[in-house]
């Protein structure tokens, strides 16, 4: 890979800025100053230093965020704050994006990465990747709802959902539930409850495939996936 591309990728500025940086003699590869932006380097094998400090190269970044309410799951928006706006600059330089959308008022597990292939695998409707949500529902969720969800419900636009696994944690004037679905239609959980005449008043995603929300993350906090989580996700095969 060209040295200018590599340094630009990890946040040393645009290709033009990196070119200038190289000209100053600040960059060394295996101890030898490199000024030519076209020079090829192998970041896996060679030691690359900028201003005397070794730089770590990597192509992909994988972040788990506990999304708070009030942020859009988008990469940019003219008026509203997005989940990317709360990332540190050092993470934003990788140009990551959220994998799938959580509504503005939904909390919980959001994977943010620049690995398009992984995102595609997790989001492809053909892959049926399960996602589990915790929700508080206005009204009493009953066994009849469990059965209805297991069979699939008809949304207001006529769409028949795939089976969902509904677990009632607490039932009453408001009910606490967990719901696992293998699709990701717009507002799906909310619309599934509307289909049985109930309203979601709080929604939080707990899992996506084999990735689980780290509950020690405060709302709005994020961290990189651990090696184990990443390996699990990359090897994840849904049914
Ligand atoms: N279903 C919804 O209704 N909203 C979400 O944010 C995610 C799933």
mmCIF file of C-alpha atoms and ligand atoms in Angstrom:
data_model
loop_
_atom_site.group_PDB
_atom_site.id
_atom_site.type_symbol
_atom_site.label_atom_id
_atom_site.label_comp_id
_atom_site.label_asym_id
_atom_site.label_seq_id
_atom_site.Cartn_x
_atom_site.Cartn_y
_atom_site.Cartn_z
ATOM 1 C CA UNK A 1 0.000 0.000 0.000
ATOM 2 C CA UNK A 2 1.201 3.527 -0.709
ATOM 3 C CA UNK A 3 2.531 5.340 2.337
ATOM 4 C CA UNK A 4 0.350 8.396 1.678
ATOM 5 C CA UNK A 5 -2.793 6.264 1.513
ATOM 6 C CA UNK A 6 -1.882 4.399 4.641
ATOM 7 C CA UNK A 7 -1.218 7.538 6.675
ATOM 8 C CA UNK A 8 -4.344 9.248 5.341
ATOM 9 C CA UNK A 9 -6.419 6.194 6.267
ATOM 10 C CA UNK A 10 -5.360 6.344 9.860
ATOM 11 C CA UNK A 11 -6.000 9.998 10.264
ATOM 12 C CA UNK A 12 -2.881 11.949 9.335
ATOM 13 C CA UNK A 13 -4.925 14.189 7.072
ATOM 14 C CA UNK A 14 -5.798 14.255 3.418
ATOM 15 C CA UNK A 15 -3.419 12.756 0.847
ATOM 16 C CA UNK A 16 -2.223 16.312 0.157
ATOM 17 C CA UNK A 17 -1.549 16.979 3.833
ATOM 18 C CA UNK A 18 0.247 13.662 4.178
ATOM 19 C CA UNK A 19 2.415 14.563 1.194
ATOM 20 C CA UNK A 20 3.490 17.735 2.986
ATOM 21 C CA UNK A 21 4.144 15.786 6.169
ATOM 22 C CA UNK A 22 6.351 13.373 4.237
ATOM 23 C CA UNK A 23 8.287 16.296 2.750
ATOM 24 C CA UNK A 24 9.208 17.486 6.261
ATOM 25 C CA UNK A 25 11.044 14.210 6.834
ATOM 26 C CA UNK A 26 8.831 13.290 9.775
ATOM 27 C CA UNK A 27 8.106 9.772 8.497
ATOM 28 C CA UNK A 28 10.453 6.822 8.788
ATOM 29 C CA UNK A 29 9.985 3.294 7.527
ATOM 30 C CA UNK A 30 12.243 0.732 9.181
ATOM 31 C CA UNK A 31 14.411 3.604 10.353
ATOM 32 C CA UNK A 32 14.811 5.200 6.933
ATOM 33 C CA UNK A 33 13.212 8.575 6.181
ATOM 34 C CA UNK A 34 10.637 8.355 3.424
ATOM 35 C CA UNK A 35 9.672 11.484 1.524
ATOM 36 C CA UNK A 36 8.097 9.971 -1.538
ATOM 37 C CA UNK A 37 4.310 9.714 -1.226
ATOM 38 C CA UNK A 38 4.279 6.941 -3.820
ATOM 39 C CA UNK A 39 6.539 4.670 -1.828
ATOM 40 C CA UNK A 40 4.900 1.335 -1.049
ATOM 41 C CA UNK A 41 4.977 -0.023 2.471
ATOM 42 C CA UNK A 42 3.768 -3.154 4.176
ATOM 43 C CA UNK A 43 2.247 -2.061 7.503
ATOM 44 C CA UNK A 44 2.164 -5.679 8.694
ATOM 45 C CA UNK A 45 5.898 -6.152 8.267
ATOM 46 C CA UNK A 46 7.495 -2.744 8.521
ATOM 47 C CA UNK A 47 7.863 -0.324 11.405
ATOM 48 C CA UNK A 48 6.404 3.030 10.464
ATOM 49 C CA UNK A 49 7.170 6.033 12.642
ATOM 50 C CA UNK A 50 5.808 9.567 12.466
ATOM 51 C CA UNK A 51 7.644 12.198 14.510
ATOM 52 C CA UNK A 52 9.481 9.409 16.279
ATOM 53 C CA UNK A 53 6.356 7.521 17.311
ATOM 54 C CA UNK A 54 5.341 4.189 15.905
ATOM 55 C CA UNK A 55 1.965 4.197 14.220
ATOM 56 C CA UNK A 56 -0.408 1.289 14.252
ATOM 57 C CA UNK A 57 -2.127 0.588 11.002
ATOM 58 C CA UNK A 58 -5.403 -1.100 10.633
ATOM 59 C CA UNK A 59 -8.085 -1.056 8.069
ATOM 60 C CA UNK A 60 -11.178 -1.772 10.114
ATOM 61 C CA UNK A 61 -12.661 -0.473 13.297
ATOM 62 C CA UNK A 62 -15.439 -2.173 15.267
ATOM 63 C CA UNK A 63 -17.206 -0.240 18.002
ATOM 64 C CA UNK A 64 -20.046 -1.175 20.314
ATOM 65 C CA UNK A 65 -22.139 1.759 21.493
ATOM 66 C CA UNK A 66 -24.854 1.849 24.096
ATOM 67 C CA UNK A 67 -26.941 4.243 22.073
ATOM 68 C CA UNK A 68 -28.801 6.858 24.073
ATOM 69 C CA UNK A 69 -32.150 8.300 23.086
ATOM 70 C CA UNK A 70 -32.038 11.485 21.053
ATOM 71 C CA UNK A 71 -29.388 10.531 18.499
ATOM 72 C CA UNK A 72 -30.002 9.483 14.918
ATOM 73 C CA UNK A 73 -28.450 6.229 13.668
ATOM 74 C CA UNK A 74 -27.072 7.916 10.595
ATOM 75 C CA UNK A 75 -23.686 9.085 9.432
ATOM 76 C CA UNK A 76 -24.682 12.717 9.077
ATOM 77 C CA UNK A 77 -27.635 14.979 9.363
ATOM 78 C CA UNK A 78 -27.935 18.708 8.794
ATOM 79 C CA UNK A 79 -30.019 19.434 11.835
ATOM 80 C CA UNK A 80 -29.893 16.565 14.288
ATOM 81 C CA UNK A 81 -27.072 14.945 16.204
ATOM 82 C CA UNK A 82 -26.051 11.509 15.018
ATOM 83 C CA UNK A 83 -24.308 8.626 16.752
ATOM 84 C CA UNK A 84 -21.143 9.515 14.840
ATOM 85 C CA UNK A 85 -21.106 12.991 16.344
ATOM 86 C CA UNK A 86 -20.297 11.548 19.748
ATOM 87 C CA UNK A 87 -17.308 9.498 18.536
ATOM 88 C CA UNK A 88 -13.780 10.623 19.290
ATOM 89 C CA UNK A 89 -11.990 12.084 16.288
ATOM 90 C CA UNK A 90 -9.462 9.240 16.383
ATOM 91 C CA UNK A 91 -12.328 6.814 15.688
ATOM 92 C CA UNK A 92 -14.185 9.002 13.233
ATOM 93 C CA UNK A 93 -11.192 9.125 10.879
ATOM 94 C CA UNK A 94 -11.934 5.512 9.963
ATOM 95 C CA UNK A 95 -15.214 6.676 8.428
ATOM 96 C CA UNK A 96 -17.361 4.166 10.272
ATOM 97 C CA UNK A 97 -21.140 3.910 10.018
ATOM 98 C CA UNK A 98 -23.847 2.373 12.167
ATOM 99 C CA UNK A 99 -24.872 -1.168 11.216
ATOM 100 C CA UNK A 100 -28.613 -0.852 10.815
ATOM 101 C CA UNK A 101 -30.834 1.698 12.384
ATOM 102 C CA UNK A 102 -32.216 2.187 15.824
ATOM 103 C CA UNK A 103 -34.942 4.778 16.115
ATOM 104 C CA UNK A 104 -34.080 8.105 17.669
ATOM 105 C CA UNK A 105 -35.903 7.091 20.861
ATOM 106 C CA UNK A 106 -34.433 3.565 20.986
ATOM 107 C CA UNK A 107 -31.476 2.754 23.210
ATOM 108 C CA UNK A 108 -28.968 -0.014 23.354
ATOM 109 C CA UNK A 109 -26.666 -2.083 21.227
ATOM 110 C CA UNK A 110 -25.367 -0.386 18.123
ATOM 111 C CA UNK A 111 -22.440 -1.734 16.161
ATOM 112 C CA UNK A 112 -20.452 0.961 14.385
ATOM 113 C CA UNK A 113 -17.851 -0.149 11.862
ATOM 114 C CA UNK A 114 -16.301 0.580 8.487
ATOM 115 C CA UNK A 115 -16.356 -3.106 7.547
ATOM 116 C CA UNK A 116 -18.928 -3.086 4.778
ATOM 117 C CA UNK A 117 -18.852 -6.824 4.252
ATOM 118 C CA UNK A 118 -19.647 -7.564 7.857
ATOM 119 C CA UNK A 119 -22.404 -4.955 7.867
ATOM 120 C CA UNK A 120 -23.887 -6.491 4.756
ATOM 121 C CA UNK A 121 -23.857 -9.960 6.278
ATOM 122 C CA UNK A 122 -25.527 -8.757 9.445
ATOM 123 C CA UNK A 123 -28.165 -6.716 7.652
ATOM 124 C CA UNK A 124 -28.993 -8.866 4.657
ATOM 125 C CA UNK A 125 -32.613 -10.006 4.918
ATOM 126 C CA UNK A 126 -31.485 -13.386 3.584
ATOM 127 C CA UNK A 127 -29.302 -14.011 6.615
ATOM 128 C CA UNK A 128 -32.072 -13.774 9.233
ATOM 129 C CA UNK A 129 -29.742 -12.482 11.917
ATOM 130 C CA UNK A 130 -31.670 -12.457 15.212
ATOM 131 C CA UNK A 131 -31.920 -9.275 17.236
ATOM 132 C CA UNK A 132 -33.274 -9.235 20.761
ATOM 133 C CA UNK A 133 -34.967 -6.211 22.267
ATOM 134 C CA UNK A 134 -36.149 -5.366 25.731
ATOM 135 C CA UNK A 135 -39.283 -3.263 25.753
ATOM 136 C CA UNK A 136 -41.797 -1.734 28.092
ATOM 137 C CA UNK A 137 -45.289 -1.973 26.651
ATOM 138 C CA UNK A 138 -48.329 0.032 27.595
ATOM 139 C CA UNK A 139 -50.997 -2.555 28.350
ATOM 140 C CA UNK A 140 -51.055 -6.163 29.366
ATOM 141 C CA UNK A 141 -49.033 -8.459 27.129
ATOM 142 C CA UNK A 142 -50.592 -11.898 27.114
ATOM 143 C CA UNK A 143 -49.962 -15.459 25.992
ATOM 144 C CA UNK A 144 -52.185 -14.679 23.009
ATOM 145 C CA UNK A 145 -49.581 -12.121 21.922
ATOM 146 C CA UNK A 146 -46.834 -14.709 22.354
ATOM 147 C CA UNK A 147 -48.733 -17.040 20.037
ATOM 148 C CA UNK A 148 -49.529 -14.269 17.555
ATOM 149 C CA UNK A 149 -45.877 -13.217 17.362
ATOM 150 C CA UNK A 150 -44.762 -16.826 17.005
ATOM 151 C CA UNK A 151 -47.025 -17.151 13.984
ATOM 152 C CA UNK A 152 -46.162 -13.747 12.578
ATOM 153 C CA UNK A 153 -48.379 -10.685 12.674
ATOM 154 C CA UNK A 154 -49.730 -8.482 9.904
ATOM 155 C CA UNK A 155 -48.432 -4.935 10.015
ATOM 156 C CA UNK A 156 -50.626 -1.978 9.078
ATOM 157 C CA UNK A 157 -49.217 -1.950 5.543
ATOM 158 C CA UNK A 158 -50.191 -5.590 5.039
ATOM 159 C CA UNK A 159 -46.699 -7.010 5.563
ATOM 160 C CA UNK A 160 -46.668 -10.391 7.314
ATOM 161 C CA UNK A 161 -43.770 -10.592 9.708
ATOM 162 C CA UNK A 162 -41.605 -13.638 10.198
ATOM 163 C CA UNK A 163 -42.073 -15.407 13.524
ATOM 164 C CA UNK A 164 -40.879 -13.477 16.555
ATOM 165 C CA UNK A 165 -40.067 -14.956 19.919
ATOM 166 C CA UNK A 166 -41.842 -13.035 22.649
ATOM 167 C CA UNK A 167 -40.992 -13.550 26.282
ATOM 168 C CA UNK A 168 -43.121 -11.885 28.948
ATOM 169 C CA UNK A 169 -41.016 -10.760 31.881
ATOM 170 C CA UNK A 170 -43.755 -8.887 33.703
ATOM 171 C CA UNK A 171 -47.328 -8.314 32.700
ATOM 172 C CA UNK A 172 -49.692 -5.651 34.027
ATOM 173 C CA UNK A 173 -50.793 -2.101 33.247
ATOM 174 C CA UNK A 174 -47.404 -1.869 31.663
ATOM 175 C CA UNK A 175 -45.527 -5.003 30.667
ATOM 176 C CA UNK A 176 -41.836 -5.796 30.369
ATOM 177 C CA UNK A 177 -40.941 -8.105 27.526
ATOM 178 C CA UNK A 178 -38.129 -9.433 25.419
ATOM 179 C CA UNK A 179 -38.656 -9.919 21.725
ATOM 180 C CA UNK A 180 -36.342 -11.636 19.268
ATOM 181 C CA UNK A 181 -36.889 -10.975 15.582
ATOM 182 C CA UNK A 182 -34.900 -11.914 12.505
ATOM 183 C CA UNK A 183 -35.905 -8.982 10.339
ATOM 184 C CA UNK A 184 -35.278 -5.278 10.470
ATOM 185 C CA UNK A 185 -38.230 -3.532 8.922
ATOM 186 C CA UNK A 186 -38.713 0.137 9.703
ATOM 187 C CA UNK A 187 -40.043 0.506 13.300
ATOM 188 C CA UNK A 188 -40.579 -3.229 13.322
ATOM 189 C CA UNK A 189 -40.954 -3.851 17.043
ATOM 190 C CA UNK A 190 -43.239 -0.862 17.516
ATOM 191 C CA UNK A 191 -45.359 -1.882 14.548
ATOM 192 C CA UNK A 192 -45.588 -5.502 15.696
ATOM 193 C CA UNK A 193 -47.052 -4.326 18.989
ATOM 194 C CA UNK A 194 -49.381 -1.939 17.187
ATOM 195 C CA UNK A 195 -50.606 -4.979 15.250
ATOM 196 C CA UNK A 196 -51.832 -6.440 18.557
ATOM 197 C CA UNK A 197 -53.168 -3.046 19.754
ATOM 198 C CA UNK A 198 -50.359 -2.207 22.156
ATOM 199 C CA UNK A 199 -47.809 0.527 22.357
ATOM 200 C CA UNK A 200 -44.066 0.358 22.921
ATOM 201 C CA UNK A 201 -43.117 3.016 25.450
ATOM 202 C CA UNK A 202 -39.463 2.094 25.893
ATOM 203 C CA UNK A 203 -37.211 0.110 23.589
ATOM 204 C CA UNK A 204 -33.668 -1.094 23.960
ATOM 205 C CA UNK A 205 -31.686 -3.499 21.796
ATOM 206 C CA UNK A 206 -29.802 -6.165 23.712
ATOM 207 C CA UNK A 207 -28.254 -8.410 21.066
ATOM 208 C CA UNK A 208 -27.470 -8.678 17.382
ATOM 209 C CA UNK A 209 -26.391 -12.119 16.198
ATOM 210 C CA UNK A 210 -24.033 -13.343 18.883
ATOM 211 C CA UNK A 211 -23.034 -9.842 19.969
ATOM 212 C CA UNK A 212 -24.438 -8.737 23.317
ATOM 213 C CA UNK A 213 -24.724 -5.253 24.714
ATOM 214 C CA UNK A 214 -22.098 -4.645 27.380
ATOM 215 C CA UNK A 215 -24.354 -3.378 30.145
ATOM 216 C CA UNK A 216 -21.415 -1.692 31.877
ATOM 217 C CA UNK A 217 -21.398 0.881 29.084
ATOM 218 C CA UNK A 218 -23.311 3.966 30.154
ATOM 219 C CA UNK A 219 -25.746 5.419 27.639
ATOM 220 C CA UNK A 220 -23.667 7.281 25.059
ATOM 221 C CA UNK A 221 -20.520 5.333 25.869
ATOM 222 C CA UNK A 222 -18.802 3.052 23.429
ATOM 223 C CA UNK A 223 -15.777 0.834 23.196
ATOM 224 C CA UNK A 224 -14.001 -1.353 20.696
ATOM 225 C CA UNK A 225 -15.162 -4.939 20.437
ATOM 226 C CA UNK A 226 -12.943 -7.360 22.298
ATOM 227 C CA UNK A 227 -10.995 -9.859 20.183
ATOM 228 C CA UNK A 228 -13.416 -12.541 21.315
ATOM 229 C CA UNK A 229 -16.508 -10.554 20.381
ATOM 230 C CA UNK A 230 -15.033 -9.675 17.022
ATOM 231 C CA UNK A 231 -14.009 -13.212 16.237
ATOM 232 C CA UNK A 232 -17.467 -14.439 17.243
ATOM 233 C CA UNK A 233 -19.147 -11.886 15.019
ATOM 234 C CA UNK A 234 -16.893 -12.473 12.013
ATOM 235 C CA UNK A 235 -17.499 -16.219 12.274
ATOM 236 C CA UNK A 236 -21.166 -15.834 13.006
ATOM 237 C CA UNK A 237 -23.420 -17.978 10.892
ATOM 238 C CA UNK A 238 -27.124 -17.453 11.245
ATOM 239 C CA UNK A 239 -29.606 -20.154 10.346
HETATM 240 N N1 LIG B 1 -37.872 -1.770 16.107
HETATM 241 C C1 LIG B 1 -38.335 -0.513 16.317
HETATM 242 O O1 LIG B 1 -39.531 -0.282 16.303
HETATM 243 N N2 LIG B 1 -37.447 0.455 16.558
HETATM 244 C C2 LIG B 1 -36.108 0.234 16.617
HETATM 245 O O2 LIG B 1 -35.351 1.171 16.864
HETATM 246 C C3 LIG B 1 -35.639 -1.067 16.397
HETATM 247 C C4 LIG B 1 -36.546 -2.041 16.132
#
